Structures are given as C-alpha cells and as structure tokens.
Amino acid sequence: MRVLIYVSLLAAIAMGCGGSQNDPAATSSDNVQNVPQRHVVEISEMKFVPDVLNVNKGDTIVWINKDMVDHDVTEEATHSWTSSKIPAGGSWEMIATKSEAYFCSLHVVMKGKIVVDGNEVAMSDELPSVTQCGAP
Amino acid sequence: MKNPEIFWSGIILSSLLCITTSFAQNAQTLSDAEVASVAVVANQIDIAYAEIAKEKSKDAEILKFAETMINDHNAVIKQASDLVKKLGVTPKDNDVSKKLLSDADATKKTLRSKSGSEFNKAYIDNEVAYHKAVIEAVEGLLIPEAENAELKALLQNVVPALKTHLAHAEMVQKSLK
Ligand SMILES: [Cu+2]
C-alpha cells in the first residue's frame, strides 16, 4: 500500500513538472520505484510490438529487430530523429522525452507510438506541452 | 496487340496465378529443391526490376522503394541460400521458375522502353501486380509444397514482408496519381 502511494505521488510530480532527480521523494526508502525503466519493442513480422507503448519520461525504450530484413525507427511528423538502419538481429535504444509517433522509413506503412506519462501525441495545431514544464 | 503495356501486366499476373492454380489442381509436386529455386528466382526478379528503377527514375519515393526492395529481397535470398546449404539441397530449375524468368524478361523489356513519369507508373503498377502474384504463389503453392519444416517456416516468415511491400507499393502508386 505504502509503495502504491509513493508511486502515485511520483507520477503526480512527474506529470506536474519534470526533474524527478531532485525530488525529495526520490531519496525515500522506496526510491527503487523512481528508477527509470527499460521497455522493449520487438520488431517482428514487419510490425512494432507493441505498436503503442506507455512509458514515463526518462524511461529507456529498446527496439529489437527480430526480422530478417533491416528496419529503422524514425520520428514521423518532422523526422526529427532516427535510429538509422537497425540490421536484422540488431537493436537500438533511446530515452523517452515526449509523446511521439514514429514509423519505419524503409517500410513506410510500419507505424508506432510512444506515449509519455499518459499524454497522447500532441496534434500539430496544439501548443507544445513542453512549455508548461520548462525542461532544458 | 494494340496496347502492349496492358497486355503484359495482365499476362504476368495471370500466368503466375495460373501456375499456382494448375499446380494445385493437378496435384503436381515440387521438390524442396524446386521450391527453393522458385523462391530465390522470385526474389531475384524483383531486385532486377528495382535496379532498372534506380537507373531510370528520379522520383524520390520510387528510388526509396526500389532501395528497400533490393535490401529486403537480398536478405530473403541470403536466408534461403543459408538454409539450403544447411539442408544440403541444391535449388533446381523447374517449370515454375522458368515461367517466372521468361515473364520477367518481357516485363523488363517493357520497363526499359519507358521513361519519366510513364516509367514510374509502369514500375509501381508492376510492383503492385507482382507482389500480389508472388504472395498468391507463396501461400498457394510454395508453402503447401514445401516438405522440410524449416523451409516451410522460412516461406511463412517471408509473407509479412511481401504484404508490407505490397501496401508500400500501393501507397506510392496512389501518390503518383
Ligand atoms: Cu521496416
């Protein structure tokens, strides 16, 4: 029960305004709950599995290519970042900072989504959500 | 023949489908060596089409698609070659692989005769038709004919890539119009 309270407290802090590293709660006895997690997305049978991944800001996402062909992971809206080619059997990882849609630029019909802290991907005509947090 | 373009794209699609159906109906059998040959040839043909596209097209979407075809079909050929080596099988020519090759020769000739946007359209239309026909042949002929479990599994593994290529080709086809 105690753990649950800490977790929801941390989640609330993270959603309100980032920077959990200096949170007093992070130094509590339950600080193991604050350790960024690793999430795996398998690229298998020409699909990102799972195609929608819910994470917390700062978590690491690892894409593992289990297919026999190369793939990549590329931010969809403006191609602001890309893994470049992930060879068959290879993997690539990044730290989640915000909700984004991505695709494979080699097989443009392959699509996936990262949802950070429960925020659905911002539409282009909405205000960017970073403004309220002022993260560097 | 008034319109060779329509004639050929129709022939290519129907001849592969005919092969698939006639084999199924006559209960003819392909050995695993023959299945492997058809699989390798079908991949080589799409690489050859893509190489023509790289020579003739200046369209960024077409060029990217062609590059993906070369990479992916080479990857499939490598898997198939590694497997037949492991199984000690030598791919063997047969009626299906020969028919595929002679159809492909005709298509390559048609593609080479075109340029500019006419080429782009002919190339991507053929990619849509060819991937449909190959998916049909892999699912309807090669997978049922394959005896060896690993060969069957490899062919099954290839189907999602072929379907993704088809969806990708259809997307490019739409964007050209
Ligand atoms: Cu891909």
Short mmCIF file of C-alpha atoms and ligand atoms in Angstrom, two decimals:
data_model
loop_
_atom_site.label_atom_id
_atom_site.label_comp_id
_atom_site.label_asym_id
_atom_site.label_seq_id
_atom_site.Cartn_x
_atom_site.Cartn_y
_atom_site.Cartn_z
CA MET A 1 0.00 0.00 0.00
CA ARG A 2 2.80 2.34 1.00
CA VAL A 3 4.53 1.63 -2.30
CA LEU A 4 1.37 2.46 -4.18
CA ILE A 5 1.13 5.83 -2.51
CA TYR A 6 4.72 6.67 -3.36
CA VAL A 7 4.26 5.60 -6.94
CA SER A 8 1.19 7.74 -7.43
CA LEU A 9 2.92 10.64 -5.69
CA LEU A 10 5.89 10.31 -8.04
CA ALA A 11 3.64 10.03 -11.03
CA ALA A 12 1.84 13.20 -9.98
CA ILE A 13 5.14 15.04 -9.58
CA ALA A 14 6.41 13.80 -12.91
CA MET A 15 3.25 14.86 -14.68
CA GLY A 16 3.10 18.26 -13.00
CA CYS A 17 6.66 19.26 -13.69
CA GLY A 18 9.66 17.09 -14.62
CA GLY A 19 13.03 16.87 -12.88
CA SER A 20 12.44 13.94 -10.58
CA GLN A 21 16.15 13.68 -9.77
CA ASN A 22 15.99 16.40 -7.14
CA ASP A 23 12.65 15.39 -5.74
CA PRO A 24 12.80 14.74 -2.02
CA ALA A 25 10.56 11.75 -2.63
CA ALA A 26 13.28 10.18 -4.75
CA THR A 27 15.51 9.79 -1.72
CA SER A 28 12.88 7.99 0.31
CA SER A 29 13.18 4.34 1.20
CA ASP A 30 11.10 3.45 -1.84
CA ASN A 31 13.38 5.17 -4.32
CA VAL A 32 13.68 1.96 -6.31
CA GLN A 33 10.31 2.91 -7.75
CA ASN A 34 11.87 6.02 -9.26
CA VAL A 35 14.47 4.17 -11.28
CA PRO A 36 13.82 4.72 -14.99
CA GLN A 37 12.56 1.56 -16.59
CA ARG A 38 13.56 -0.21 -19.78
CA HIS A 39 10.84 -1.08 -22.23
CA VAL A 40 11.27 -3.39 -25.19
CA VAL A 41 9.54 -3.00 -28.54
CA GLU A 42 10.05 -6.04 -30.73
CA ILE A 43 10.12 -5.51 -34.46
CA SER A 44 8.66 -8.73 -35.67
CA GLU A 45 6.76 -9.80 -38.80
CA MET A 46 7.00 -6.22 -40.07
CA LYS A 47 5.27 -4.77 -37.01
CA PHE A 48 6.27 -2.82 -33.92
CA VAL A 49 5.11 -4.90 -30.95
CA PRO A 50 3.56 -3.27 -29.02
CA ASP A 51 2.69 -0.55 -31.50
CA VAL A 52 1.60 1.80 -28.71
CA LEU A 53 3.98 1.95 -25.75
CA ASN A 54 3.18 3.75 -22.50
CA VAL A 55 6.26 4.96 -20.61
CA ASN A 56 7.34 7.54 -18.07
CA LYS A 57 9.55 10.42 -19.05
CA GLY A 58 13.17 9.32 -18.76
CA ASP A 59 12.45 5.64 -19.37
CA THR A 60 14.57 3.84 -21.95
CA ILE A 61 12.95 2.23 -24.95
CA VAL A 62 14.80 -0.55 -26.76
CA TRP A 63 13.74 -1.66 -30.23
CA ILE A 64 14.92 -5.16 -31.12
CA ASN A 65 14.79 -6.21 -34.76
CA LYS A 66 13.73 -9.86 -34.89
CA ASP A 67 13.03 -9.84 -38.61
CA MET A 68 15.34 -10.98 -41.40
CA VAL A 69 15.28 -7.52 -43.03
CA ASP A 70 16.63 -4.14 -41.85
CA HIS A 71 14.27 -1.65 -40.24
CA ASP A 72 14.56 1.78 -38.67
CA VAL A 73 12.70 3.87 -36.13
CA THR A 74 12.08 7.44 -37.30
CA GLU A 75 10.03 10.24 -35.75
CA GLU A 76 7.05 10.62 -38.05
CA ALA A 77 5.94 14.28 -38.05
CA THR A 78 9.20 16.04 -38.95
CA HIS A 79 11.77 13.19 -38.98
CA SER A 80 13.42 14.99 -36.04
CA TRP A 81 15.30 11.82 -35.03
CA THR A 82 16.03 8.40 -36.49
CA SER A 83 17.74 5.23 -35.38
CA SER A 84 19.20 4.82 -38.89
CA LYS A 85 19.24 1.23 -40.13
CA ILE A 86 18.76 -1.40 -37.44
CA PRO A 87 20.11 -4.58 -39.03
CA ALA A 88 18.41 -7.95 -38.64
CA GLY A 89 19.10 -9.14 -35.10
CA GLY A 90 20.25 -5.67 -34.02
CA SER A 91 18.76 -3.22 -31.56
CA TRP A 92 18.63 0.50 -30.83
CA GLU A 93 17.59 2.44 -27.77
CA MET A 94 16.67 5.94 -26.74
CA ILE A 95 15.36 7.78 -23.71
CA ALA A 96 11.74 8.87 -23.93
CA THR A 97 11.27 12.61 -23.53
CA LYS A 98 7.85 13.22 -25.02
CA SER A 99 4.95 11.54 -26.74
CA GLU A 100 5.67 10.96 -30.40
CA ALA A 101 4.52 8.99 -33.39
CA TYR A 102 7.18 7.10 -35.29
CA PHE A 103 7.46 4.92 -38.37
CA CYS A 104 9.96 2.85 -40.32
CA SER A 105 11.28 4.96 -43.17
CA LEU A 106 12.28 1.81 -45.08
CA HIS A 107 8.76 0.35 -44.88
CA VAL A 108 6.63 3.45 -44.56
CA VAL A 109 3.47 1.55 -43.63
CA MET A 110 5.02 0.34 -40.34
CA LYS A 111 3.98 2.71 -37.56
CA GLY A 112 4.22 3.01 -33.79
CA LYS A 113 3.58 5.45 -30.97
CA ILE A 114 5.31 6.40 -27.74
CA VAL A 115 3.00 7.76 -25.04
CA VAL A 116 4.91 9.53 -22.27
CA ASP A 117 3.19 9.99 -18.89
CA GLY A 118 -0.17 9.23 -20.46
CA ASN A 119 -0.13 12.23 -22.81
CA GLU A 120 -1.36 11.29 -26.24
CA VAL A 121 0.74 12.61 -29.12
CA ALA A 122 0.15 16.35 -29.42
CA MET A 123 -1.52 17.41 -32.63
CA SER A 124 0.38 19.93 -34.71
CA ASP A 125 -2.15 22.70 -34.05
CA GLU A 126 -1.94 22.29 -30.28
CA LEU A 127 0.51 24.15 -28.09
CA PRO A 128 3.61 22.06 -27.43
CA SER A 129 3.27 20.51 -24.00
CA VAL A 130 6.89 21.26 -23.02
CA THR A 131 6.07 24.93 -22.43
CA GLN A 132 4.45 24.19 -19.08
CA CYS A 133 7.46 22.29 -17.77
CA GLY A 134 10.34 24.42 -18.95
CA ALA A 135 12.67 21.45 -19.18
CA PRO A 136 16.09 22.34 -20.66
CA MET B 1 -1.62 -6.17 -79.98
CA LYS B 2 -2.70 -2.56 -79.61
CA ASN B 3 -1.69 -1.96 -76.06
CA PRO B 4 1.36 -3.98 -75.07
CA GLU B 5 1.50 -2.38 -71.63
CA ILE B 6 -1.89 -3.66 -70.53
CA PHE B 7 -1.24 -6.92 -72.32
CA TRP B 8 1.95 -7.61 -70.40
CA SER B 9 0.85 -6.58 -66.95
CA GLY B 10 -2.25 -8.72 -67.40
CA ILE B 11 -0.22 -11.68 -68.63
CA ILE B 12 2.29 -11.52 -65.81
CA LEU B 13 -0.31 -11.54 -63.10
CA SER B 14 -2.47 -14.21 -64.69
CA SER B 15 0.37 -16.53 -65.64
CA LEU B 16 1.65 -16.71 -62.06
CA LEU B 17 -1.86 -17.23 -60.77
CA CYS B 18 -2.40 -19.90 -63.46
CA ILE B 19 0.74 -21.67 -62.37
CA THR B 20 -0.45 -21.59 -58.77
CA THR B 21 -3.89 -22.95 -59.61
CA SER B 22 -2.81 -25.52 -62.17
CA PHE B 23 -0.27 -26.97 -59.79
CA ALA B 24 -2.84 -27.14 -57.04
CA GLN B 25 -5.44 -28.77 -59.33
CA ASN B 26 -3.20 -31.31 -60.99
CA ALA B 27 -1.63 -32.27 -57.69
CA GLN B 28 1.79 -31.94 -59.30
CA THR B 29 4.53 -31.79 -56.80
CA LEU B 30 7.55 -29.60 -56.42
CA SER B 31 10.54 -30.98 -54.57
CA ASP B 32 12.11 -28.80 -51.90
CA ALA B 33 14.98 -28.11 -54.31
CA GLU B 34 12.42 -26.79 -56.79
CA VAL B 35 10.53 -24.78 -54.15
CA ALA B 36 13.84 -23.19 -53.13
CA SER B 37 14.62 -22.34 -56.75
CA VAL B 38 11.24 -20.66 -57.26
CA ALA B 39 11.69 -18.69 -54.02
CA VAL B 40 15.15 -17.46 -54.98
CA VAL B 41 14.14 -16.61 -58.57
CA ALA B 42 11.04 -14.70 -57.43
CA ASN B 43 13.25 -12.54 -55.19
CA GLN B 44 15.92 -12.04 -57.87
CA ILE B 45 13.30 -10.81 -60.32
CA ASP B 46 12.11 -8.06 -58.00
CA ILE B 47 15.72 -6.98 -57.43
CA ALA B 48 16.19 -6.76 -61.20
CA TYR B 49 13.10 -4.54 -61.51
CA ALA B 50 14.42 -2.31 -58.70
CA GLU B 51 17.77 -1.98 -60.42
CA ILE B 52 16.06 -0.75 -63.56
CA ALA B 53 14.16 1.77 -61.41
CA LYS B 54 17.41 3.04 -59.90
CA GLU B 55 18.77 3.58 -63.39
CA LYS B 56 15.70 5.19 -64.88
CA SER B 57 13.77 7.05 -62.17
CA LYS B 58 14.43 10.38 -60.49
CA ASP B 59 11.40 10.20 -58.21
CA ALA B 60 12.49 10.13 -54.55
CA GLU B 61 9.65 7.82 -53.44
CA ILE B 62 10.29 5.37 -56.27
CA LEU B 63 14.02 5.36 -55.55
CA LYS B 64 13.49 4.74 -51.83
CA PHE B 65 11.04 1.96 -52.55
CA ALA B 66 13.44 0.36 -55.04
CA GLU B 67 16.27 0.53 -52.48
CA THR B 68 14.08 -1.25 -49.91
CA MET B 69 13.20 -3.94 -52.47
CA ILE B 70 16.89 -4.55 -53.18
CA ASN B 71 17.79 -4.78 -49.48
CA ASP B 72 14.85 -6.91 -48.41
CA HIS B 73 14.84 -9.36 -51.30
CA ASN B 74 18.60 -9.80 -50.92
CA ALA B 75 18.06 -10.55 -47.22
CA VAL B 76 15.47 -13.20 -48.12
CA ILE B 77 17.79 -14.75 -50.73
CA LYS B 78 20.57 -14.90 -48.14
CA GLN B 79 18.30 -16.68 -45.64
CA ALA B 80 17.15 -19.11 -48.32
CA SER B 81 20.73 -19.79 -49.50
CA ASP B 82 21.93 -20.33 -45.94
CA LEU B 83 19.08 -22.74 -45.33
CA VAL B 84 19.52 -24.83 -48.48
CA LYS B 85 23.23 -25.05 -47.75
CA LYS B 86 22.46 -26.25 -44.25
CA LEU B 87 19.95 -28.77 -45.61
CA GLY B 88 22.33 -29.89 -48.34
CA VAL B 89 19.81 -29.04 -51.06
CA THR B 90 20.73 -27.53 -54.45
CA PRO B 91 17.96 -25.28 -55.88
CA LYS B 92 16.66 -26.89 -59.07
CA ASP B 93 15.13 -25.22 -62.13
CA ASN B 94 11.58 -26.20 -62.92
CA ASP B 95 8.56 -25.12 -64.98
CA VAL B 96 7.51 -22.52 -62.44
CA SER B 97 10.90 -20.85 -62.09
CA LYS B 98 11.37 -20.90 -65.88
CA LYS B 99 7.98 -19.33 -66.46
CA LEU B 100 8.77 -16.64 -63.87
CA LEU B 101 12.02 -15.82 -65.61
CA SER B 102 10.57 -15.63 -69.11
CA ASP B 103 7.69 -13.42 -67.90
CA ALA B 104 10.21 -11.20 -66.12
CA ASP B 105 12.26 -10.79 -69.29
CA ALA B 106 9.20 -9.44 -71.07
CA THR B 107 8.41 -7.07 -68.20
CA LYS B 108 11.98 -5.77 -68.03
CA LYS B 109 11.83 -5.03 -71.75
CA THR B 110 8.59 -3.08 -71.31
CA LEU B 111 10.04 -1.14 -68.35
CA ARG B 112 13.22 -0.29 -70.26
CA SER B 113 11.17 1.13 -73.13
CA LYS B 114 9.67 3.82 -70.88
CA SER B 115 10.97 6.95 -69.23
CA GLY B 116 9.94 9.77 -66.90
CA SER B 117 6.56 9.62 -65.24
CA GLU B 118 5.47 6.91 -67.65
CA PHE B 119 8.26 4.71 -66.32
CA ASN B 120 7.41 5.48 -62.68
CA LYS B 121 3.82 4.47 -63.23
CA ALA B 122 4.72 1.30 -65.12
CA TYR B 123 7.26 0.31 -62.46
CA ILE B 124 5.00 0.79 -59.47
CA ASP B 125 1.96 -0.75 -61.21
CA ASN B 126 4.10 -3.80 -61.92
CA GLU B 127 5.34 -3.90 -58.31
CA VAL B 128 1.74 -3.96 -57.06
CA ALA B 129 0.79 -6.72 -59.52
CA TYR B 130 3.98 -8.70 -58.97
CA HIS B 131 3.77 -8.68 -55.16
CA LYS B 132 0.11 -9.75 -55.33
CA ALA B 133 1.05 -12.62 -57.60
CA VAL B 134 4.04 -13.67 -55.51
CA ILE B 135 2.03 -13.61 -52.26
CA GLU B 136 -0.51 -15.83 -54.00
CA ALA B 137 2.20 -18.19 -55.23
CA VAL B 138 3.99 -18.40 -51.86
CA GLU B 139 0.79 -19.02 -49.91
CA GLY B 140 -0.97 -21.16 -52.51
CA LEU B 141 1.92 -23.16 -53.92
CA LEU B 142 5.30 -22.90 -52.22
CA ILE B 143 4.22 -23.23 -48.59
CA PRO B 144 1.90 -26.20 -49.29
CA GLU B 145 4.58 -27.84 -51.47
CA ALA B 146 7.47 -27.39 -49.04
CA GLU B 147 8.24 -30.63 -47.19
CA ASN B 148 11.03 -29.53 -44.90
CA ALA B 149 9.72 -27.73 -41.80
CA GLU B 150 12.47 -25.10 -41.82
CA LEU B 151 11.89 -24.31 -45.49
CA LYS B 152 8.14 -24.01 -44.83
CA ALA B 153 8.83 -21.74 -41.84
CA LEU B 154 11.14 -19.53 -43.89
CA LEU B 155 8.49 -19.12 -46.57
CA GLN B 156 5.89 -18.30 -43.93
CA ASN B 157 8.27 -15.72 -42.47
CA VAL B 158 8.59 -14.01 -45.83
CA VAL B 159 4.85 -13.41 -46.29
CA PRO B 160 4.57 -10.41 -43.88
CA ALA B 161 7.43 -8.67 -45.72
CA LEU B 162 5.75 -9.28 -49.09
CA LYS B 163 2.47 -7.90 -47.75
CA THR B 164 4.24 -4.83 -46.37
CA HIS B 165 5.92 -4.30 -49.75
CA LEU B 166 2.51 -4.52 -51.44
CA ALA B 167 1.00 -1.93 -49.07
CA HIS B 168 4.04 0.31 -49.58
CA ALA B 169 3.81 -0.05 -53.38
CA GLU B 170 0.10 0.77 -53.30
CA MET B 171 0.88 3.88 -51.26
CA VAL B 172 3.48 5.06 -53.77
CA GLN B 173 1.10 4.20 -56.61
CA LYS B 174 -1.56 6.45 -55.07
CA SER B 175 0.89 9.31 -54.52
CA LEU B 176 1.89 9.26 -58.19
CA LYS B 177 -1.65 9.89 -59.38
CU CU C 1 10.88 -1.55 -41.60
#
